Short mmCIF file of N, CA and C in Angstrom, two decimals:
data_model
loop_
_atom_site.label_atom_id
_atom_site.label_comp_id
_atom_site.label_asym_id
_atom_site.label_seq_id
_atom_site.Cartn_x
_atom_site.Cartn_y
_atom_site.Cartn_z
N MET A 22 36.87 46.17 23.92
CA MET A 22 35.53 45.75 23.59
C MET A 22 35.62 44.64 22.55
N ARG A 23 34.80 43.61 22.72
CA ARG A 23 34.86 42.46 21.84
C ARG A 23 33.60 42.40 20.99
N PHE A 24 33.71 42.15 19.67
CA PHE A 24 32.57 42.08 18.77
C PHE A 24 32.40 40.66 18.25
N LEU A 25 31.15 40.28 18.08
CA LEU A 25 30.84 38.98 17.49
C LEU A 25 30.85 39.11 15.97
N PRO A 26 31.24 38.07 15.26
CA PRO A 26 31.20 38.13 13.81
C PRO A 26 29.76 38.36 13.33
N LEU A 27 29.60 39.12 12.25
CA LEU A 27 28.29 39.48 11.72
C LEU A 27 27.46 38.24 11.40
N GLY A 28 28.05 37.18 10.87
CA GLY A 28 27.32 35.96 10.52
C GLY A 28 26.68 35.32 11.74
N LEU A 29 27.36 35.31 12.89
CA LEU A 29 26.83 34.74 14.11
C LEU A 29 25.65 35.55 14.62
N VAL A 30 25.73 36.87 14.54
CA VAL A 30 24.64 37.74 14.97
C VAL A 30 23.41 37.50 14.10
N LEU A 31 23.60 37.44 12.78
CA LEU A 31 22.46 37.20 11.88
C LEU A 31 21.85 35.83 12.12
N LEU A 32 22.67 34.82 12.38
CA LEU A 32 22.18 33.48 12.66
C LEU A 32 21.34 33.49 13.93
N SER A 33 21.80 34.20 14.98
CA SER A 33 21.02 34.27 16.21
C SER A 33 19.69 34.97 16.00
N LEU A 34 19.69 36.03 15.20
CA LEU A 34 18.43 36.73 14.95
C LEU A 34 17.48 35.87 14.12
N ALA A 35 17.99 35.15 13.16
CA ALA A 35 17.14 34.31 12.32
C ALA A 35 16.53 33.18 13.14
N ALA A 36 17.24 32.65 14.10
CA ALA A 36 16.74 31.54 14.90
C ALA A 36 15.61 31.97 15.81
N CYS A 37 15.50 33.26 16.10
CA CYS A 37 14.47 33.74 17.00
C CYS A 37 13.21 34.20 16.27
N THR A 38 13.21 34.21 14.97
CA THR A 38 12.05 34.72 14.26
C THR A 38 11.01 33.65 14.09
N THR A 39 9.77 34.07 13.95
CA THR A 39 8.66 33.15 13.68
C THR A 39 7.89 33.67 12.49
N ALA A 40 7.15 32.77 11.88
CA ALA A 40 6.34 33.16 10.73
C ALA A 40 5.19 34.04 11.22
N PRO A 41 4.81 35.04 10.45
CA PRO A 41 3.69 35.87 10.86
C PRO A 41 2.40 35.06 10.90
N LYS A 42 1.49 35.46 11.78
CA LYS A 42 0.23 34.74 11.94
C LYS A 42 -0.55 34.64 10.65
N GLY A 43 -0.51 35.60 9.81
CA GLY A 43 -1.26 35.58 8.55
C GLY A 43 -0.71 34.58 7.55
N SER A 44 0.48 34.01 7.82
CA SER A 44 1.07 33.08 6.86
C SER A 44 0.65 31.63 7.13
N GLU A 45 -0.19 31.37 8.13
CA GLU A 45 -0.67 30.02 8.38
C GLU A 45 -1.49 29.54 7.19
N SER A 46 -1.41 28.25 6.92
CA SER A 46 -2.22 27.71 5.83
C SER A 46 -3.68 27.75 6.23
N PRO A 47 -4.60 27.77 5.26
CA PRO A 47 -6.03 27.75 5.59
C PRO A 47 -6.39 26.52 6.42
N LEU A 48 -5.69 25.40 6.23
CA LEU A 48 -5.99 24.21 7.01
C LEU A 48 -5.68 24.42 8.49
N MET A 49 -4.67 25.20 8.78
CA MET A 49 -4.33 25.47 10.17
C MET A 49 -5.35 26.38 10.83
N ARG A 50 -5.96 27.27 10.05
CA ARG A 50 -6.91 28.21 10.63
C ARG A 50 -8.23 27.53 10.94
N GLU A 51 -8.72 26.62 10.08
CA GLU A 51 -9.97 25.95 10.38
C GLU A 51 -9.65 24.65 11.09
N ARG A 52 -9.62 24.72 12.40
CA ARG A 52 -9.15 23.59 13.20
C ARG A 52 -10.31 22.77 13.72
N SER A 53 -10.12 21.51 13.68
CA SER A 53 -11.00 20.56 14.34
C SER A 53 -10.06 19.74 15.20
N THR A 54 -9.99 20.05 16.47
CA THR A 54 -8.96 19.45 17.30
C THR A 54 -9.54 18.48 18.31
N LEU A 55 -8.75 17.51 18.66
CA LEU A 55 -9.10 16.54 19.68
C LEU A 55 -7.93 16.45 20.64
N PRO A 56 -8.20 16.36 21.95
CA PRO A 56 -7.08 16.24 22.88
C PRO A 56 -6.45 14.86 22.76
N VAL A 57 -5.14 14.80 22.92
CA VAL A 57 -4.40 13.54 22.81
C VAL A 57 -3.37 13.54 23.90
N GLU A 58 -3.09 12.38 24.49
CA GLU A 58 -2.04 12.30 25.49
C GLU A 58 -0.71 12.04 24.81
N SER A 59 0.25 12.84 25.10
CA SER A 59 1.58 12.64 24.53
C SER A 59 2.34 11.68 25.43
N VAL A 60 3.57 11.38 25.06
CA VAL A 60 4.38 10.45 25.81
C VAL A 60 4.58 10.92 27.25
N LYS A 61 4.66 12.22 27.44
CA LYS A 61 4.90 12.76 28.78
C LYS A 61 3.60 12.98 29.55
N ASN A 62 2.46 12.47 29.06
CA ASN A 62 1.15 12.62 29.68
C ASN A 62 0.70 14.07 29.78
N GLU A 63 1.25 14.91 28.93
CA GLU A 63 0.78 16.29 28.85
C GLU A 63 -0.27 16.31 27.75
N GLU A 64 -1.36 17.03 27.97
CA GLU A 64 -2.39 17.07 26.95
C GLU A 64 -1.97 18.00 25.83
N THR A 65 -2.06 17.51 24.61
CA THR A 65 -1.71 18.26 23.42
C THR A 65 -2.93 18.29 22.53
N SER A 66 -3.10 19.36 21.79
CA SER A 66 -4.24 19.47 20.89
C SER A 66 -3.76 19.23 19.47
N ILE A 67 -4.18 18.11 18.90
CA ILE A 67 -3.78 17.73 17.54
C ILE A 67 -4.96 17.96 16.61
N ASP A 68 -4.71 18.61 15.49
CA ASP A 68 -5.72 18.86 14.47
C ASP A 68 -5.73 17.67 13.51
N TYR A 69 -6.51 16.63 13.83
CA TYR A 69 -6.53 15.42 13.03
C TYR A 69 -7.14 15.63 11.65
N VAL A 70 -8.15 16.47 11.54
CA VAL A 70 -8.75 16.73 10.23
C VAL A 70 -7.75 17.44 9.33
N GLY A 71 -7.02 18.40 9.85
CA GLY A 71 -5.98 19.09 9.08
C GLY A 71 -4.87 18.13 8.68
N LEU A 72 -4.46 17.27 9.61
CA LEU A 72 -3.44 16.28 9.32
C LEU A 72 -3.92 15.32 8.23
N GLN A 73 -5.17 14.91 8.32
CA GLN A 73 -5.76 14.02 7.31
C GLN A 73 -5.69 14.67 5.92
N ARG A 74 -6.03 15.94 5.84
CA ARG A 74 -5.97 16.66 4.56
C ARG A 74 -4.52 16.75 4.06
N ALA A 75 -3.60 17.10 4.96
CA ALA A 75 -2.21 17.27 4.57
C ALA A 75 -1.60 15.96 4.06
N LEU A 76 -2.04 14.83 4.60
CA LEU A 76 -1.52 13.53 4.18
C LEU A 76 -2.25 12.99 2.95
N GLY A 77 -3.22 13.75 2.45
CA GLY A 77 -3.95 13.30 1.26
C GLY A 77 -4.86 12.13 1.56
N MET A 78 -5.41 12.08 2.75
CA MET A 78 -6.26 10.96 3.14
C MET A 78 -7.73 11.33 3.28
N GLU A 79 -8.13 12.40 2.61
CA GLU A 79 -9.55 12.74 2.55
C GLU A 79 -10.19 11.81 1.53
N ILE A 80 -10.87 10.83 2.01
CA ILE A 80 -11.40 9.77 1.15
C ILE A 80 -12.92 9.83 1.19
N PRO A 81 -13.58 9.83 0.03
CA PRO A 81 -15.05 9.84 0.02
C PRO A 81 -15.61 8.66 0.81
N ALA A 82 -16.73 8.88 1.47
CA ALA A 82 -17.33 7.87 2.35
C ALA A 82 -17.63 6.56 1.64
N ASP A 83 -17.95 6.63 0.36
CA ASP A 83 -18.33 5.40 -0.35
C ASP A 83 -17.12 4.60 -0.85
N LYS A 84 -15.91 5.08 -0.64
CA LYS A 84 -14.69 4.33 -0.96
C LYS A 84 -14.32 3.53 0.29
N LEU A 85 -14.85 2.33 0.38
CA LEU A 85 -14.77 1.54 1.61
C LEU A 85 -13.40 0.90 1.80
N GLY A 86 -13.04 0.68 3.06
CA GLY A 86 -11.84 -0.04 3.40
C GLY A 86 -10.86 0.74 4.25
N TYR A 87 -9.71 0.10 4.47
CA TYR A 87 -8.65 0.60 5.35
C TYR A 87 -7.54 1.24 4.52
N ARG A 88 -7.11 2.42 4.95
CA ARG A 88 -5.96 3.10 4.35
C ARG A 88 -5.10 3.64 5.46
N GLU A 89 -3.79 3.66 5.20
CA GLU A 89 -2.87 4.10 6.24
C GLU A 89 -1.67 4.78 5.60
N LYS A 90 -1.15 5.80 6.31
CA LYS A 90 0.08 6.48 5.90
C LYS A 90 0.90 6.76 7.13
N THR A 91 2.23 6.73 6.96
CA THR A 91 3.11 7.10 8.05
C THR A 91 3.53 8.55 7.87
N PHE A 92 3.88 9.17 8.97
CA PHE A 92 4.36 10.55 8.93
C PHE A 92 5.31 10.79 10.09
N ASP A 93 6.18 11.78 9.93
CA ASP A 93 7.13 12.20 10.95
C ASP A 93 6.45 13.29 11.77
N THR A 94 6.33 13.09 13.06
CA THR A 94 5.61 14.04 13.91
C THR A 94 6.26 15.42 13.91
N CYS A 95 7.59 15.50 13.78
CA CYS A 95 8.26 16.81 13.79
C CYS A 95 8.08 17.56 12.48
N GLN A 96 7.70 16.89 11.41
CA GLN A 96 7.45 17.56 10.14
C GLN A 96 5.95 17.75 9.88
N ALA A 97 5.11 17.15 10.70
CA ALA A 97 3.67 17.16 10.44
C ALA A 97 2.99 18.49 10.73
N GLY A 98 3.38 19.16 11.81
CA GLY A 98 2.65 20.35 12.24
C GLY A 98 1.32 19.92 12.83
N TYR A 99 0.30 20.75 12.68
CA TYR A 99 -1.06 20.45 13.14
C TYR A 99 -1.14 20.10 14.62
N GLY A 100 -0.27 20.68 15.42
CA GLY A 100 -0.29 20.47 16.86
C GLY A 100 0.86 19.62 17.36
N TYR A 101 1.53 18.90 16.48
CA TYR A 101 2.72 18.15 16.88
C TYR A 101 3.89 19.12 16.99
N SER A 102 4.77 18.89 17.96
CA SER A 102 5.95 19.72 18.13
C SER A 102 6.89 19.53 16.95
N GLY A 103 7.52 20.60 16.54
CA GLY A 103 8.50 20.53 15.46
C GLY A 103 9.89 20.13 15.94
N THR A 104 10.07 20.05 17.29
CA THR A 104 11.41 19.78 17.80
C THR A 104 11.46 18.73 18.90
N LYS A 105 10.35 18.42 19.55
CA LYS A 105 10.36 17.51 20.70
C LYS A 105 9.71 16.18 20.35
N ASN A 106 10.24 15.11 20.93
CA ASN A 106 9.65 13.78 20.82
C ASN A 106 9.39 13.38 19.36
N CYS A 107 10.34 13.60 18.49
CA CYS A 107 10.18 13.27 17.06
C CYS A 107 10.15 11.76 16.87
N HIS A 108 9.17 11.29 16.12
CA HIS A 108 9.05 9.86 15.81
C HIS A 108 8.06 9.68 14.66
N ARG A 109 7.98 8.48 14.14
CA ARG A 109 7.04 8.17 13.06
C ARG A 109 5.75 7.66 13.68
N GLU A 110 4.64 8.08 13.11
CA GLU A 110 3.32 7.58 13.51
C GLU A 110 2.55 7.17 12.28
N TYR A 111 1.48 6.45 12.50
CA TYR A 111 0.61 5.95 11.44
C TYR A 111 -0.77 6.58 11.57
N MET A 112 -1.25 7.16 10.49
CA MET A 112 -2.64 7.60 10.45
C MET A 112 -3.42 6.56 9.66
N ALA A 113 -4.51 6.08 10.25
CA ALA A 113 -5.38 5.12 9.58
C ALA A 113 -6.76 5.74 9.39
N VAL A 114 -7.31 5.56 8.21
CA VAL A 114 -8.68 5.98 7.91
C VAL A 114 -9.41 4.73 7.43
N ILE A 115 -10.52 4.42 8.09
CA ILE A 115 -11.30 3.23 7.75
C ILE A 115 -12.71 3.68 7.41
N ASN A 116 -13.12 3.47 6.17
CA ASN A 116 -14.48 3.77 5.74
C ASN A 116 -15.29 2.49 5.74
N ILE A 117 -16.45 2.53 6.39
CA ILE A 117 -17.31 1.36 6.49
C ILE A 117 -18.73 1.73 6.10
N GLN A 118 -19.51 0.72 5.76
CA GLN A 118 -20.94 0.90 5.56
C GLN A 118 -21.65 -0.17 6.39
N LEU A 119 -22.58 0.26 7.23
CA LEU A 119 -23.33 -0.65 8.08
C LEU A 119 -24.75 -0.78 7.54
N GLN A 120 -25.17 -2.02 7.29
CA GLN A 120 -26.52 -2.31 6.82
C GLN A 120 -27.04 -3.51 7.60
N CYS A 121 -28.35 -3.61 7.70
CA CYS A 121 -28.93 -4.78 8.35
C CYS A 121 -29.89 -5.46 7.37
N ARG A 122 -30.07 -6.75 7.59
CA ARG A 122 -30.99 -7.53 6.75
C ARG A 122 -32.23 -7.84 7.55
N ASP A 123 -33.30 -8.05 6.88
CA ASP A 123 -34.58 -8.29 7.53
C ASP A 123 -34.77 -9.77 7.84
N SER A 124 -33.77 -10.38 8.44
CA SER A 124 -33.87 -11.79 8.83
C SER A 124 -32.91 -12.02 9.99
N VAL A 125 -33.10 -13.17 10.64
CA VAL A 125 -32.24 -13.53 11.76
C VAL A 125 -31.61 -14.88 11.44
N GLY A 126 -30.38 -15.08 11.86
CA GLY A 126 -29.72 -16.36 11.65
C GLY A 126 -29.20 -16.50 10.23
N THR A 127 -28.92 -17.74 9.83
CA THR A 127 -28.39 -18.03 8.51
C THR A 127 -29.50 -17.97 7.48
N VAL A 128 -29.22 -17.42 6.33
CA VAL A 128 -30.23 -17.35 5.27
C VAL A 128 -29.85 -18.33 4.16
N ALA A 129 -30.85 -19.04 3.64
CA ALA A 129 -30.62 -20.05 2.61
C ALA A 129 -30.42 -19.41 1.24
N GLU A 130 -31.09 -18.30 1.00
CA GLU A 130 -30.98 -17.61 -0.29
C GLU A 130 -30.08 -16.40 -0.14
N GLY A 131 -29.52 -15.98 -1.26
CA GLY A 131 -28.66 -14.80 -1.25
C GLY A 131 -29.43 -13.55 -0.86
N VAL A 132 -28.74 -12.65 -0.22
CA VAL A 132 -29.33 -11.39 0.19
C VAL A 132 -29.03 -10.36 -0.89
N THR A 133 -30.06 -9.66 -1.35
CA THR A 133 -29.89 -8.62 -2.37
C THR A 133 -29.95 -7.25 -1.72
N ASN A 134 -29.61 -6.21 -2.46
CA ASN A 134 -29.68 -4.84 -1.94
C ASN A 134 -31.10 -4.49 -1.49
N ALA A 135 -32.11 -5.07 -2.14
CA ALA A 135 -33.50 -4.80 -1.76
C ALA A 135 -33.82 -5.32 -0.36
N ASP A 136 -33.05 -6.32 0.10
CA ASP A 136 -33.27 -6.91 1.42
C ASP A 136 -32.53 -6.17 2.53
N LEU A 137 -31.77 -5.14 2.17
CA LEU A 137 -30.91 -4.45 3.14
C LEU A 137 -31.43 -3.07 3.48
N THR A 138 -31.23 -2.70 4.74
CA THR A 138 -31.59 -1.36 5.22
C THR A 138 -30.34 -0.73 5.83
N PRO A 139 -30.00 0.50 5.44
CA PRO A 139 -28.83 1.14 6.06
C PRO A 139 -29.07 1.41 7.55
N ILE A 140 -28.05 1.24 8.32
CA ILE A 140 -28.11 1.63 9.74
C ILE A 140 -27.76 3.11 9.74
N ALA A 141 -28.80 3.92 9.57
CA ALA A 141 -28.64 5.34 9.26
C ALA A 141 -28.66 6.23 10.49
N ASN A 142 -27.79 7.24 10.45
CA ASN A 142 -27.76 8.32 11.46
C ASN A 142 -27.69 7.79 12.88
N ARG A 143 -26.80 6.84 13.10
CA ARG A 143 -26.66 6.22 14.41
C ARG A 143 -25.24 6.43 14.93
N PRO A 144 -25.10 6.64 16.22
CA PRO A 144 -23.75 6.72 16.80
C PRO A 144 -23.09 5.34 16.79
N VAL A 145 -21.81 5.32 16.49
CA VAL A 145 -21.03 4.08 16.43
C VAL A 145 -19.83 4.26 17.35
N LYS A 146 -19.64 3.34 18.28
CA LYS A 146 -18.44 3.32 19.13
C LYS A 146 -17.49 2.31 18.52
N TRP A 147 -16.20 2.64 18.57
CA TRP A 147 -15.20 1.72 18.02
C TRP A 147 -13.99 1.62 18.93
N ASN A 148 -13.33 0.46 18.89
CA ASN A 148 -12.07 0.22 19.59
C ASN A 148 -11.13 -0.46 18.61
N LEU A 149 -9.90 0.01 18.58
CA LEU A 149 -8.87 -0.58 17.73
C LEU A 149 -7.59 -0.64 18.56
N LYS A 150 -7.26 -1.85 19.03
CA LYS A 150 -6.12 -2.06 19.93
C LYS A 150 -6.29 -1.13 21.15
N ALA A 151 -5.41 -0.17 21.34
CA ALA A 151 -5.47 0.70 22.52
C ALA A 151 -6.20 2.02 22.26
N THR A 152 -6.69 2.23 21.04
CA THR A 152 -7.40 3.47 20.76
C THR A 152 -8.89 3.21 20.65
N GLN A 153 -9.65 4.23 20.95
CA GLN A 153 -11.10 4.11 20.86
C GLN A 153 -11.69 5.46 20.50
N GLY A 154 -12.91 5.44 20.04
CA GLY A 154 -13.56 6.69 19.68
C GLY A 154 -15.00 6.45 19.28
N HIS A 155 -15.57 7.45 18.68
CA HIS A 155 -16.94 7.32 18.20
C HIS A 155 -17.08 8.07 16.89
N THR A 156 -18.04 7.65 16.11
CA THR A 156 -18.36 8.27 14.84
C THR A 156 -19.87 8.17 14.66
N GLN A 157 -20.35 8.59 13.53
CA GLN A 157 -21.79 8.59 13.26
C GLN A 157 -22.01 8.13 11.83
N THR A 158 -23.00 7.26 11.63
CA THR A 158 -23.33 6.87 10.26
C THR A 158 -24.15 7.97 9.60
N ASP A 159 -24.09 8.04 8.27
CA ASP A 159 -24.91 9.00 7.53
C ASP A 159 -26.22 8.32 7.10
N ASN A 160 -26.98 8.95 6.21
CA ASN A 160 -28.27 8.42 5.77
C ASN A 160 -28.15 7.06 5.09
N ASP A 161 -27.01 6.78 4.49
CA ASP A 161 -26.81 5.52 3.76
C ASP A 161 -26.01 4.49 4.57
N GLY A 162 -25.75 4.77 5.85
CA GLY A 162 -25.04 3.83 6.71
C GLY A 162 -23.53 3.92 6.62
N PHE A 163 -22.99 4.94 5.92
CA PHE A 163 -21.54 5.10 5.80
C PHE A 163 -21.00 5.82 7.04
N ALA A 164 -19.79 5.41 7.46
CA ALA A 164 -19.12 6.06 8.58
C ALA A 164 -17.61 5.99 8.35
N GLN A 165 -16.89 6.91 8.97
CA GLN A 165 -15.44 6.94 8.85
C GLN A 165 -14.81 6.91 10.23
N ILE A 166 -13.80 6.05 10.37
CA ILE A 166 -13.01 5.95 11.59
C ILE A 166 -11.62 6.47 11.26
N MET A 167 -11.11 7.36 12.10
CA MET A 167 -9.78 7.94 11.88
C MET A 167 -9.01 7.82 13.19
N THR A 168 -7.78 7.32 13.10
CA THR A 168 -6.96 7.16 14.30
C THR A 168 -5.48 7.34 13.97
N VAL A 169 -4.72 7.70 14.96
CA VAL A 169 -3.27 7.84 14.84
C VAL A 169 -2.64 6.97 15.92
N SER A 170 -1.61 6.22 15.54
CA SER A 170 -0.96 5.33 16.51
C SER A 170 0.53 5.22 16.20
N ALA A 171 1.26 4.66 17.15
CA ALA A 171 2.71 4.53 17.02
C ALA A 171 3.12 3.40 16.09
N ARG A 172 2.21 2.46 15.81
CA ARG A 172 2.50 1.37 14.88
C ARG A 172 1.28 1.07 14.04
N SER A 173 1.46 0.29 13.00
CA SER A 173 0.36 -0.03 12.09
C SER A 173 -0.74 -0.79 12.81
N GLN A 174 -1.98 -0.41 12.53
CA GLN A 174 -3.15 -1.07 13.12
C GLN A 174 -3.83 -1.99 12.10
N ARG A 175 -3.22 -2.14 10.96
CA ARG A 175 -3.81 -2.87 9.82
C ARG A 175 -4.39 -4.24 10.20
N THR A 176 -3.67 -5.03 10.95
CA THR A 176 -4.13 -6.39 11.25
C THR A 176 -4.74 -6.54 12.64
N GLU A 177 -4.97 -5.44 13.32
CA GLU A 177 -5.57 -5.49 14.66
C GLU A 177 -7.08 -5.68 14.56
N ARG A 178 -7.66 -6.18 15.65
CA ARG A 178 -9.12 -6.36 15.69
C ARG A 178 -9.80 -5.02 15.93
N LEU A 179 -10.79 -4.75 15.12
CA LEU A 179 -11.60 -3.54 15.26
C LEU A 179 -12.96 -3.95 15.81
N LYS A 180 -13.36 -3.33 16.90
CA LYS A 180 -14.68 -3.58 17.48
C LYS A 180 -15.58 -2.42 17.09
N ILE A 181 -16.74 -2.74 16.54
CA ILE A 181 -17.72 -1.72 16.19
C ILE A 181 -18.99 -2.02 16.98
N ALA A 182 -19.54 -1.01 17.64
CA ALA A 182 -20.74 -1.20 18.45
C ALA A 182 -21.77 -0.14 18.09
N VAL A 183 -22.99 -0.59 17.90
CA VAL A 183 -24.14 0.29 17.71
C VAL A 183 -25.14 -0.12 18.77
N GLY A 184 -25.38 0.78 19.72
CA GLY A 184 -26.24 0.41 20.86
C GLY A 184 -25.61 -0.74 21.62
N ASN A 185 -26.39 -1.79 21.87
CA ASN A 185 -25.89 -2.96 22.60
C ASN A 185 -25.29 -4.02 21.69
N GLU A 186 -25.40 -3.86 20.39
CA GLU A 186 -24.88 -4.83 19.43
C GLU A 186 -23.45 -4.47 19.06
N PHE A 187 -22.60 -5.48 18.89
CA PHE A 187 -21.21 -5.22 18.49
C PHE A 187 -20.68 -6.39 17.68
N LEU A 188 -19.58 -6.12 16.97
CA LEU A 188 -18.89 -7.15 16.20
C LEU A 188 -17.41 -6.84 16.17
N TYR A 189 -16.61 -7.85 15.88
CA TYR A 189 -15.17 -7.71 15.72
C TYR A 189 -14.78 -8.16 14.31
N MET A 190 -13.88 -7.41 13.68
CA MET A 190 -13.29 -7.79 12.41
C MET A 190 -11.87 -7.23 12.38
N ARG A 191 -11.03 -7.78 11.54
CA ARG A 191 -9.71 -7.19 11.35
C ARG A 191 -9.89 -5.85 10.65
N ALA A 192 -9.10 -4.87 11.07
CA ALA A 192 -9.25 -3.51 10.54
C ALA A 192 -9.11 -3.46 9.02
N ASN A 193 -8.19 -4.23 8.46
CA ASN A 193 -7.98 -4.17 7.02
C ASN A 193 -8.97 -5.02 6.22
N GLU A 194 -9.87 -5.73 6.88
CA GLU A 194 -10.86 -6.55 6.20
C GLU A 194 -12.25 -5.95 6.20
N ILE A 195 -12.48 -4.96 7.01
CA ILE A 195 -13.83 -4.43 7.15
C ILE A 195 -14.14 -3.44 6.03
N THR A 196 -15.29 -3.58 5.44
CA THR A 196 -15.77 -2.64 4.42
C THR A 196 -17.27 -2.47 4.62
N ARG A 197 -18.04 -3.26 3.93
CA ARG A 197 -19.50 -3.23 4.05
C ARG A 197 -19.90 -4.35 5.00
N VAL A 198 -20.63 -3.99 6.05
CA VAL A 198 -21.02 -4.96 7.07
C VAL A 198 -22.53 -5.13 7.02
N VAL A 199 -22.96 -6.38 6.82
CA VAL A 199 -24.39 -6.70 6.82
C VAL A 199 -24.67 -7.45 8.11
N THR A 200 -25.55 -6.90 8.92
CA THR A 200 -25.85 -7.44 10.24
C THR A 200 -27.28 -7.98 10.28
N PRO A 201 -27.58 -8.82 11.29
CA PRO A 201 -28.96 -9.31 11.43
C PRO A 201 -29.91 -8.21 11.93
N ARG A 202 -31.18 -8.52 11.92
CA ARG A 202 -32.25 -7.60 12.25
C ARG A 202 -32.08 -6.82 13.56
N PRO A 203 -31.61 -7.41 14.65
CA PRO A 203 -31.53 -6.64 15.89
C PRO A 203 -30.76 -5.32 15.78
N TRP A 204 -29.80 -5.25 14.85
CA TRP A 204 -29.05 -4.01 14.66
C TRP A 204 -29.98 -2.90 14.14
N CYS A 205 -31.00 -3.26 13.40
CA CYS A 205 -31.92 -2.26 12.79
C CYS A 205 -32.89 -1.69 13.81
N SER A 206 -33.28 -2.52 14.75
CA SER A 206 -34.41 -2.14 15.60
C SER A 206 -34.03 -1.52 16.93
N GLN A 207 -32.86 -0.98 17.02
CA GLN A 207 -32.47 -0.35 18.31
C GLN A 207 -32.93 1.09 18.37
#
């Protein structure tokens, strides 16, 4: 009869164990998931809100602009495999404020805050290179765009559409957008 060394047996047992369900972080339990296509075209459920929290990218809506962080998919968790298809990805969070002015065309005088109306509580469609999605403005016209991609989207064109109106800007340049009157009256 042949025996395996005790160290090898313990190693095999340790490799088969998993963490108990109660040991999940609170972020893992409160999931907000979106389906994503992986490289193999299999649908995977990634918890983007949890990933955003874990990367420290929860940014107040009024802190406008583009922010990005890279992460290793095998170390991220939140729906990414810990062992398959390991690579670096970029999470981008873009906070914008949409407002419209009560005029059309070029204005000769400066526009003040009193001349602006927030584009409030409106659905916003966005496209950034090969990714797209939708968000919603709040009462003050603030909205957040969150995306994950294989490379930096910092200098790519971002398309923002509200109803039939749309505009393009570089992702890292967009913050507060003042639009003409037609954006208000949809």
